[in-house]
Short mmCIF file of C-alpha atoms in Angstrom, two decimals:
data_model
loop_
_atom_site.label_atom_id
_atom_site.label_comp_id
_atom_site.label_asym_id
_atom_site.label_seq_id
_atom_site.Cartn_x
_atom_site.Cartn_y
_atom_site.Cartn_z
CA MET A 1 90.10 -105.27 117.79
CA GLY A 2 89.81 -102.49 120.29
CA LYS A 3 88.42 -98.99 119.79
CA LEU A 4 90.74 -96.44 117.96
CA LYS A 5 92.71 -94.33 120.34
CA LEU A 6 93.52 -91.11 118.60
CA ARG A 7 94.97 -87.99 120.07
CA GLY A 8 95.53 -84.50 118.87
CA LYS A 9 99.35 -84.82 119.22
CA ASP A 10 99.24 -87.80 116.80
CA LEU A 11 97.95 -85.54 114.03
CA ILE A 12 100.34 -82.87 114.89
CA ALA A 13 103.18 -85.41 114.59
CA ILE A 14 102.18 -86.06 110.96
CA GLY A 15 102.04 -82.40 110.09
CA TYR A 16 98.51 -81.28 110.90
CA PRO A 17 98.31 -77.45 111.71
CA GLN A 18 97.00 -76.60 115.16
CA ASN A 19 93.60 -75.49 114.18
CA LYS A 20 90.09 -76.84 113.94
CA SER A 21 91.20 -79.45 111.32
CA ILE A 22 92.57 -81.55 114.26
CA SER A 23 89.30 -81.80 116.12
CA ILE A 24 87.27 -82.35 112.88
CA ALA A 25 89.61 -85.05 111.86
CA MET A 26 89.51 -86.88 115.19
CA GLU A 27 85.68 -86.63 115.25
CA ALA A 28 85.51 -88.00 111.68
CA MET A 29 87.81 -90.92 112.27
CA LEU A 30 86.37 -91.87 115.65
CA LYS A 31 82.93 -91.95 114.06
CA HIS A 32 83.75 -93.78 110.78
CA TYR A 33 86.94 -95.75 111.50
CA LYS A 34 86.83 -96.49 115.18
CA ARG A 35 87.69 -100.18 114.62
CA GLU A 36 90.62 -99.62 112.27
CA PRO A 37 94.24 -99.78 113.26
CA LYS A 38 95.76 -96.45 114.36
CA GLU A 39 98.52 -96.69 111.70
CA LYS A 40 95.97 -97.09 108.88
CA VAL A 41 93.98 -94.16 110.12
CA LEU A 42 97.03 -91.89 110.34
CA LYS A 43 98.02 -92.97 106.85
CA MET A 44 94.70 -91.84 105.45
CA LEU A 45 94.79 -88.54 107.38
CA LYS A 46 98.27 -87.86 105.95
CA GLU A 47 96.99 -88.36 102.36
CA VAL A 48 94.29 -85.87 102.97
CA LEU A 49 96.87 -83.51 104.49
CA LEU A 50 99.03 -83.73 101.34
CA ALA A 51 96.37 -83.33 98.77
CA PRO A 52 93.15 -81.81 100.47
CA GLU A 53 91.73 -80.53 97.08
CA ASN A 54 91.22 -84.12 96.06
CA TYR A 55 89.00 -84.78 99.09
CA LYS A 56 86.74 -81.84 99.10
CA GLN A 57 83.65 -83.80 97.91
CA ASP A 58 84.24 -86.83 100.03
CA GLY A 59 81.53 -87.66 102.51
CA VAL A 60 84.01 -88.46 105.25
CA PHE A 61 87.03 -86.56 104.57
CA GLY A 62 85.42 -83.42 102.92
CA LYS A 63 85.18 -81.43 106.17
CA ILE A 64 88.69 -82.29 107.06
CA ALA A 65 89.99 -81.05 103.68
CA GLU A 66 87.87 -77.91 104.01
CA ALA A 67 89.40 -77.09 107.44
CA LEU A 68 92.86 -77.61 106.11
CA THR A 69 92.40 -75.20 103.15
CA ASP A 70 89.95 -72.62 104.74
CA VAL A 71 91.45 -70.34 107.32
CA LYS A 72 88.11 -68.41 108.02
CA LYS A 73 87.14 -68.47 111.63
CA THR A 74 83.60 -69.04 112.98
CA GLU A 75 82.25 -65.57 113.92
CA PHE A 76 79.13 -64.39 115.72
CA ARG A 77 76.72 -62.94 113.27
CA HIS A 78 74.80 -59.79 114.05
CA LEU A 79 71.42 -59.08 112.54
CA ASN A 80 71.06 -56.17 110.00
CA ALA A 81 69.34 -52.93 111.42
CA THR A 82 66.88 -53.00 108.57
CA ARG A 83 64.71 -55.61 106.93
CA ALA A 84 65.00 -56.88 103.52
CA PRO A 85 61.92 -56.12 101.28
CA PHE A 86 58.83 -58.13 102.05
CA THR A 87 55.05 -58.45 101.45
CA ILE A 88 52.39 -59.96 103.82
CA PHE A 89 49.19 -61.29 102.39
CA GLY A 90 46.13 -61.27 104.62
CA GLU A 91 47.92 -59.52 107.40
CA GLU A 92 44.73 -59.19 109.51
CA GLU A 93 44.50 -63.11 109.58
CA ILE A 94 48.04 -63.56 110.94
CA GLN A 95 49.09 -63.47 114.67
CA LYS A 96 51.79 -61.00 115.63
CA SER A 97 54.22 -63.75 116.76
CA ALA A 98 54.31 -65.08 113.25
CA LYS A 99 54.89 -61.63 111.79
CA ASP A 100 57.78 -61.01 114.26
CA GLN A 101 59.42 -64.20 113.25
CA LEU A 102 59.42 -63.03 109.57
CA TYR A 103 60.82 -59.62 110.66
CA THR A 104 63.65 -61.25 112.39
CA ALA A 105 64.42 -63.49 109.42
CA LEU A 106 64.46 -60.51 107.04
CA LYS A 107 67.26 -58.93 109.13
CA LEU A 108 69.62 -61.83 108.51
CA PRO A 109 72.88 -60.71 106.73
CA VAL A 110 71.95 -63.29 103.93
CA ALA A 111 68.34 -62.22 103.55
CA LYS A 112 67.35 -60.63 100.28
CA ALA A 113 63.56 -60.72 100.19
CA GLY A 114 60.54 -62.30 101.98
CA ALA A 115 56.80 -62.84 102.13
CA LEU A 116 54.16 -64.29 104.43
CA MET A 117 51.14 -66.24 103.26
CA PRO A 118 47.63 -65.64 104.58
CA ASP A 119 47.61 -69.05 106.48
CA GLY A 120 50.62 -67.90 108.32
CA HIS A 121 51.18 -68.88 112.05
CA HIS A 122 53.96 -69.25 114.58
CA GLY A 123 56.60 -71.88 113.98
CA TYR A 124 60.31 -72.43 114.63
CA GLY A 125 62.78 -70.44 112.66
CA LEU A 126 60.63 -69.17 109.80
CA PRO A 127 56.88 -68.87 110.55
CA ILE A 128 54.63 -71.49 108.95
CA GLY A 129 53.62 -69.78 105.68
CA GLY A 130 56.96 -67.89 105.60
CA VAL A 131 58.94 -67.37 102.37
CA LEU A 132 62.54 -66.11 102.48
CA ALA A 133 65.10 -65.65 99.63
CA THR A 134 68.75 -65.78 100.69
CA GLU A 135 72.03 -65.30 98.94
CA ASN A 136 74.08 -68.50 98.69
CA ALA A 137 72.82 -69.84 102.04
CA VAL A 138 70.40 -72.44 103.07
CA ILE A 139 68.61 -72.44 106.53
CA PRO A 140 67.65 -75.91 107.75
CA TYR A 141 64.81 -74.54 110.04
CA GLY A 142 63.81 -72.21 107.15
CA VAL A 143 63.01 -75.49 105.30
CA GLY A 144 61.63 -77.28 108.35
CA VAL A 145 61.84 -80.60 110.10
CA ASP A 146 59.60 -82.35 107.68
CA ILE A 147 61.64 -81.80 104.61
CA GLY A 148 59.68 -81.89 101.23
CA CYS A 149 56.29 -82.32 102.99
CA ARG A 150 53.85 -82.44 100.09
CA MET A 151 50.24 -82.78 98.78
CA CYS A 152 49.42 -85.25 96.15
CA LEU A 153 46.04 -85.75 94.43
CA SER A 154 44.78 -88.53 91.98
CA ILE A 155 41.67 -87.83 90.02
CA TYR A 156 39.54 -90.82 89.02
CA ASP A 157 36.74 -91.08 86.47
CA ILE A 158 34.46 -92.70 89.06
CA ASN A 159 31.01 -91.44 89.98
CA PRO A 160 31.25 -89.64 93.20
CA SER A 161 27.99 -91.27 94.39
CA PHE A 162 30.05 -94.51 94.72
CA ILE A 163 31.80 -93.04 97.86
CA GLU A 164 28.57 -92.92 99.75
CA GLY A 165 26.97 -96.07 98.19
CA HIS A 166 30.04 -98.04 98.87
CA LYS A 167 31.29 -96.43 101.94
CA ASP A 168 32.49 -99.58 103.62
CA LYS A 169 34.67 -100.40 100.66
CA TYR A 170 36.32 -97.06 100.62
CA VAL A 171 36.86 -97.04 104.35
CA ASN A 172 38.47 -100.43 104.17
CA ILE A 173 40.78 -99.38 101.44
CA LEU A 174 42.07 -96.61 103.64
CA GLU A 175 42.46 -98.77 106.70
CA LYS A 176 44.18 -101.48 104.68
CA GLN A 177 46.53 -99.49 102.50
CA THR A 178 47.62 -96.58 104.67
CA ARG A 179 49.91 -96.44 107.66
CA PHE A 180 50.34 -93.47 110.03
CA GLY A 181 52.47 -92.28 112.90
CA MET A 182 55.82 -93.45 114.41
CA ASN A 183 55.27 -97.17 114.44
CA GLU A 184 52.98 -98.13 111.56
CA VAL A 185 54.63 -99.45 108.50
CA HIS A 186 53.66 -101.83 105.65
CA TYR A 187 54.45 -105.51 106.37
CA LYS A 188 56.02 -105.71 102.73
CA PRO A 189 57.51 -102.31 101.73
CA ASN A 190 57.63 -102.01 98.02
CA ASP A 191 61.08 -101.43 96.21
CA HIS A 192 61.65 -97.98 94.76
CA GLU A 193 64.34 -96.51 92.49
CA ILE A 194 64.91 -93.76 95.28
CA PHE A 195 67.08 -96.28 97.18
CA GLU A 196 69.52 -96.43 94.33
CA ARG A 197 70.46 -92.79 94.76
CA THR A 198 74.06 -92.13 95.30
CA GLU A 199 73.36 -89.88 98.33
CA PHE A 200 72.53 -93.06 100.33
CA ARG A 201 76.07 -94.29 99.61
CA ASP A 202 78.18 -91.10 99.53
CA ILE A 203 76.90 -89.19 102.49
CA PRO A 204 77.88 -91.23 105.66
CA PHE A 205 75.11 -89.64 107.83
CA VAL A 206 72.39 -90.33 105.27
CA LYS A 207 73.62 -93.94 104.68
CA LYS A 208 72.64 -94.80 108.20
CA LEU A 209 69.11 -93.75 107.71
CA LYS A 210 68.53 -95.86 104.50
CA ASP A 211 67.20 -98.91 106.33
CA LYS A 212 64.53 -96.89 108.24
CA ALA A 213 63.60 -95.04 105.08
CA TYR A 214 62.99 -98.24 103.25
CA LYS A 215 60.77 -99.58 106.09
CA GLN A 216 58.75 -96.29 106.18
CA LEU A 217 58.11 -96.10 102.49
CA GLY A 218 54.45 -95.54 101.67
CA SER A 219 53.61 -94.52 105.23
CA SER A 220 52.52 -91.05 106.60
CA GLY A 221 53.47 -89.12 109.78
CA GLY A 222 51.24 -87.99 112.53
CA GLY A 223 49.75 -84.50 113.25
CA ASN A 224 48.14 -82.97 110.23
CA HIS A 225 49.05 -85.78 107.76
CA PHE A 226 46.22 -87.52 106.00
CA VAL A 227 44.90 -89.62 103.21
CA GLU A 228 41.37 -89.03 102.17
CA PHE A 229 38.75 -89.74 99.61
CA GLY A 230 36.59 -87.00 98.36
CA ILE A 231 34.61 -85.38 95.54
CA ILE A 232 36.43 -83.38 92.89
CA GLU A 233 34.66 -80.67 90.95
CA VAL A 234 36.26 -79.23 87.88
CA THR A 235 34.25 -76.31 86.66
CA THR A 236 36.12 -75.17 83.64
CA GLN A 237 38.44 -76.70 80.96
CA ASP A 238 42.04 -75.79 81.85
CA ASP A 239 44.84 -76.40 79.39
CA VAL A 240 47.34 -77.37 82.25
CA LEU A 241 45.07 -79.67 84.36
CA LYS A 242 43.70 -81.19 81.17
CA VAL A 243 40.70 -82.81 82.92
CA PRO A 244 37.20 -82.10 81.46
CA PRO A 245 34.69 -80.29 83.55
CA GLY A 246 32.70 -82.58 85.80
CA GLN A 247 32.69 -84.50 89.19
CA TYR A 248 35.13 -87.06 89.96
CA VAL A 249 36.35 -89.22 92.89
CA GLY A 250 39.63 -87.93 94.21
CA VAL A 251 42.42 -89.39 96.63
CA LEU A 252 44.23 -86.57 98.40
CA SER A 253 47.28 -87.24 100.56
CA HIS A 254 49.49 -84.85 102.79
CA SER A 255 52.69 -86.18 104.25
CA GLY A 256 56.55 -85.64 104.10
CA SER A 257 59.86 -87.49 104.37
CA ARG A 258 59.36 -89.37 107.60
CA GLY A 259 62.33 -90.19 109.83
CA LEU A 260 64.79 -89.54 106.85
CA GLY A 261 63.84 -85.90 106.73
CA ALA A 262 63.51 -85.44 110.42
CA ASN A 263 66.93 -86.65 111.17
CA ILE A 264 68.54 -84.79 108.27
CA ALA A 265 67.02 -81.55 109.59
CA LYS A 266 68.15 -82.14 113.12
CA ASN A 267 71.76 -83.11 112.17
CA TYR A 268 72.35 -80.00 109.77
CA THR A 269 70.51 -77.59 112.07
CA TYR A 270 73.04 -78.41 114.75
CA LEU A 271 76.01 -77.97 112.24
CA ALA A 272 74.43 -74.69 111.17
CA THR A 273 74.16 -73.33 114.69
CA LYS A 274 77.84 -73.99 115.25
CA GLN A 275 78.91 -72.41 111.90
CA THR A 276 76.74 -69.17 112.08
CA PRO A 277 75.95 -68.47 115.67
CA LEU A 278 73.24 -65.72 115.87
CA PRO A 279 71.42 -63.70 118.59
CA LYS A 280 68.97 -65.58 120.77
CA GLU A 281 65.87 -64.36 118.86
CA ALA A 282 67.36 -65.72 115.66
CA GLN A 283 69.28 -68.75 116.72
CA HIS A 284 66.83 -71.22 114.82
CA LEU A 285 67.73 -69.26 111.58
CA ALA A 286 71.31 -70.41 111.52
CA TRP A 287 72.36 -71.17 107.93
CA LEU A 288 74.88 -73.13 105.99
CA ASP A 289 77.00 -71.41 103.30
CA LEU A 290 76.52 -73.34 100.04
CA ASN A 291 80.15 -73.10 99.35
CA THR A 292 81.04 -75.21 102.34
CA HIS A 293 81.11 -79.07 102.59
CA ASP A 294 78.24 -79.11 105.01
CA GLY A 295 76.13 -76.64 102.86
CA GLN A 296 76.70 -78.74 99.76
CA GLU A 297 75.95 -81.88 101.68
CA TYR A 298 72.75 -80.52 103.22
CA TRP A 299 71.53 -79.53 99.83
CA LEU A 300 71.96 -82.92 98.43
CA ALA A 301 70.36 -84.52 101.55
CA MET A 302 67.46 -82.15 101.40
CA ASN A 303 66.74 -82.87 97.77
CA LEU A 304 66.91 -86.68 98.53
CA ALA A 305 64.33 -86.23 101.28
CA GLY A 306 62.13 -84.28 99.00
CA ASP A 307 62.32 -86.95 96.46
CA TYR A 308 61.71 -89.57 99.08
CA ALA A 309 58.53 -87.82 100.33
CA SER A 310 57.32 -87.89 96.65
CA ALA A 311 58.10 -91.59 96.44
CA CYS A 312 56.07 -92.20 99.69
CA HIS A 313 53.02 -90.53 98.12
CA HIS A 314 53.43 -92.32 94.76
CA ASP A 315 53.46 -95.74 96.79
CA ILE A 316 50.40 -94.69 98.71
CA HIS A 317 48.50 -93.75 95.53
CA LYS A 318 49.67 -96.89 93.67
CA ARG A 319 48.34 -99.03 96.42
CA ILE A 320 44.92 -97.32 96.45
CA ALA A 321 44.72 -97.42 92.63
CA LYS A 322 45.20 -101.20 92.67
CA GLU A 323 42.41 -101.51 95.21
CA LEU A 324 40.17 -99.35 93.15
CA GLY A 325 41.08 -101.18 89.99
CA ALA A 326 41.43 -97.88 88.06
CA ARG A 327 43.99 -95.53 86.67
CA PRO A 328 43.86 -91.89 87.58
CA LEU A 329 43.08 -89.40 84.81
CA ALA A 330 45.44 -87.02 86.30
CA MET A 331 47.85 -86.60 89.28
CA VAL A 332 48.62 -83.06 90.84
CA GLU A 333 51.39 -82.73 93.44
CA ASN A 334 53.41 -80.00 95.15
CA HIS A 335 55.71 -79.69 98.07
CA HIS A 336 56.52 -77.13 100.72
CA ASN A 337 59.18 -77.20 103.57
CA PHE A 338 61.82 -76.92 100.93
CA ALA A 339 64.44 -74.65 99.37
CA TRP A 340 64.77 -73.88 95.61
CA LYS A 341 67.43 -72.07 93.57
CA GLU A 342 65.36 -69.37 91.68
CA VAL A 343 66.27 -66.25 89.90
CA ILE A 344 64.88 -63.04 91.43
CA ASP A 345 65.67 -59.71 89.86
CA GLY A 346 68.31 -61.31 87.80
CA GLN A 347 70.16 -62.92 90.66
CA GLU A 348 70.20 -66.60 91.67
CA LEU A 349 68.79 -66.94 95.22
CA ILE A 350 67.82 -69.67 97.58
CA VAL A 351 63.97 -69.46 98.22
CA HIS A 352 62.79 -71.15 101.27
CA ARG A 353 59.08 -71.90 101.42
CA LYS A 354 58.23 -73.18 104.90
CA GLY A 355 54.49 -74.18 104.70
CA ALA A 356 54.12 -72.30 101.47
CA THR A 357 53.14 -73.63 98.06
CA PRO A 358 55.12 -72.89 94.86
CA ALA A 359 53.03 -70.78 92.54
CA GLN A 360 54.98 -69.93 89.62
CA LYS A 361 53.05 -69.14 86.32
CA ASN A 362 50.91 -71.98 85.21
CA VAL A 363 52.24 -74.39 87.92
CA LEU A 364 49.60 -76.53 89.40
CA GLY A 365 49.13 -77.18 93.23
CA ILE A 366 46.77 -78.09 95.96
CA ILE A 367 45.64 -76.08 98.90
CA PRO A 368 43.68 -78.20 101.29
CA GLY A 369 41.21 -76.83 103.98
CA SER A 370 40.54 -79.04 106.90
CA MET A 371 38.88 -82.45 107.20
CA THR A 372 35.56 -80.87 106.69
CA ALA A 373 36.43 -77.75 104.50
CA PRO A 374 37.06 -77.84 100.82
CA GLY A 375 40.63 -77.92 99.29
CA TYR A 376 41.41 -76.21 96.02
CA ILE A 377 43.41 -77.28 92.85
CA VAL A 378 45.20 -74.00 92.02
CA LYS A 379 47.42 -72.64 89.17
CA GLY A 380 50.07 -70.10 90.01
CA LYS A 381 50.24 -66.64 88.61
CA GLY A 382 53.96 -66.03 89.33
CA ASN A 383 53.37 -63.02 91.50
CA GLU A 384 56.94 -61.51 92.19
CA GLN A 385 55.62 -59.87 95.51
CA SER A 386 54.98 -63.36 96.97
CA LEU A 387 58.15 -64.72 95.44
CA SER A 388 55.89 -66.92 93.30
CA SER A 389 54.25 -68.54 96.42
CA ALA A 390 50.75 -69.17 97.89
CA SER A 391 49.45 -70.66 101.19
CA HIS A 392 49.78 -74.36 101.90
CA GLY A 393 46.45 -74.62 103.62
CA ALA A 394 44.04 -72.88 105.85
CA GLY A 395 46.51 -72.42 108.69
CA ARG A 396 45.88 -72.82 112.34
CA VAL A 397 43.94 -70.45 114.49
CA LEU A 398 44.29 -72.65 117.64
CA SER A 399 47.65 -74.12 118.61
CA ARG A 400 47.72 -77.88 119.19
CA ALA A 401 47.71 -77.51 122.96
CA GLU A 402 44.80 -74.93 122.81
CA ALA A 403 42.75 -77.28 120.60
CA LYS A 404 43.21 -80.24 122.93
CA ARG A 405 42.33 -78.14 125.94
CA THR A 406 39.30 -76.22 124.58
CA LEU A 407 37.67 -78.61 121.97
CA THR A 408 35.57 -81.71 122.77
CA ARG A 409 35.01 -85.01 120.92
CA SER A 410 31.29 -84.31 120.93
CA ASP A 411 31.84 -80.97 119.17
CA LEU A 412 33.97 -82.84 116.55
CA LYS A 413 31.49 -85.49 115.93
CA LYS A 414 28.67 -82.93 115.49
CA VAL A 415 30.80 -80.97 112.85
CA LEU A 416 31.65 -84.25 111.07
CA LYS A 417 28.04 -85.19 110.88
CA ASN A 418 27.01 -81.78 109.46
CA HIS A 419 29.53 -82.19 106.68
CA GLY A 420 28.82 -85.79 105.93
CA VAL A 421 32.51 -86.81 106.75
CA THR A 422 33.59 -90.19 108.01
CA LEU A 423 36.69 -89.85 110.16
CA ILE A 424 39.37 -92.65 110.96
CA GLY A 425 41.82 -91.65 113.68
CA ALA A 426 42.84 -88.05 114.32
CA GLY A 427 43.29 -86.27 117.64
CA MET A 428 41.43 -83.19 118.71
CA ASP A 429 44.34 -80.96 117.75
CA GLU A 430 43.36 -81.70 114.19
CA ALA A 431 39.66 -80.74 114.61
CA PRO A 432 38.44 -78.44 111.89
CA MET A 433 37.55 -75.80 114.44
CA ALA A 434 41.42 -75.44 115.04
CA TYR A 435 41.85 -74.05 111.48
CA LYS A 436 41.27 -70.77 109.82
CA ASP A 437 38.37 -70.18 107.47
CA ILE A 438 39.89 -71.50 104.14
CA ASN A 439 37.56 -69.26 102.14
CA ARG A 440 38.92 -66.16 103.89
CA VAL A 441 42.42 -67.38 103.27
CA MET A 442 41.73 -67.97 99.63
CA ALA A 443 40.24 -64.45 99.21
CA HIS A 444 43.54 -62.89 100.32
CA GLN A 445 45.50 -64.66 97.52
CA THR A 446 43.50 -64.03 94.22
CA ASP A 447 46.58 -62.13 92.98
CA LEU A 448 48.74 -65.35 93.60
CA ILE A 449 46.72 -68.27 92.13
CA ASP A 450 43.60 -69.20 90.00
CA VAL A 451 41.24 -71.86 91.13
CA VAL A 452 40.83 -74.65 88.67
CA GLY A 453 39.00 -77.15 90.74
CA MET A 454 37.80 -78.01 94.29
CA PHE A 455 38.20 -81.11 96.58
CA THR A 456 35.47 -81.88 99.17
CA PRO A 457 36.64 -84.51 101.81
CA LYS A 458 34.34 -87.41 102.55
CA ILE A 459 36.34 -90.21 104.23
CA VAL A 460 39.50 -89.06 106.09
CA ARG A 461 42.20 -91.21 107.49
CA MET A 462 44.76 -89.71 109.92
CA ASP A 463 46.98 -90.95 112.79
CA LYS A 464 45.20 -92.18 115.98
CA GLY A 465 46.27 -88.90 117.79
#
């Protein structure tokens, strides 16, 4: 059967109004029904035309139904003259370009409040470390490309001296049970309930990503993603962490939603730029109205990607636990690069945290340093000025390009030796010298979080770089 040949006049002939519904309908049908007979396709489109309200939630026909019932035109959006209220923590630690990015975001018509964490640095759209609350709007680049990127920590009641005494064993576990970068995946991926989610069936774009997501389950990306063994020190009894004071072996991982999240981000960012065109300096901050089909669809896809990222971490930790022959005493995890519905000053807003850790009162999280610097188990204080957020790490002081240009492998080896860290993989862009001093960053957020434990890296596995 040949490819579907559908023209605008065919839709006009069955009663479609001469507006954007025609182009949307043609695009949808040529994408999803290109091998179907023309008569069948026109019959389906006629049914949508006669009762568009019945199709508003449909993955294929939803946008057509929306175009048939919504007469609003796409309009260029101007920035406000003034900024929404905001607070910057550790301002002296943050480069001007990152602050300027926040200032631009705060002038969006949908912006209601913002904050910038002390690890903040330049990014796309929102700066890394940026927090932005908006009204009924979600910004794909305010979430980020690696949707739901997260930290996950397993705490084991194992004597930390075992890491040094059985180093080869621990190195072997990381080499055997972790996969990194674009091409590495497990030979036999594990099954997971995430793949039963209805989003993989109901959203046509996401449906196409399911096979790749299955293959990449339990793997990590490149860049600053890692899995590492280290020593955990819990100094005081905490009612939330519920781990007695002492020293333990920890497994800490950092990665996100892999190709699933990246493709979702790319697709819906494109749709956002078409629906809310903005001035050049703000073009990466285009948003999707949550009352629209695309806005609702992105929200579902974003949450799926976040849950998939969590599933990847749990798969990694399950594999390592099996090799260790032990069950963790506790697991702590949190995500960033995400958007949440939260009530601020009595109003439900969409809070974007791009490279920022949720820090609501008594909520646990992990703030890592670098491959040689300590990370911290923290408990949020629910500070309203930070929109209940904290930093997601130390933050970069050198860009990736600057690090590769100015740092040497011999410098890296010397720093690793001084800190007693064994490194597997990693490029020079992830050298610890490329990062801010985590202790200075932590000093700027004592009003945001309490420290309940510390993690010191000892064996670090990253992408080859």
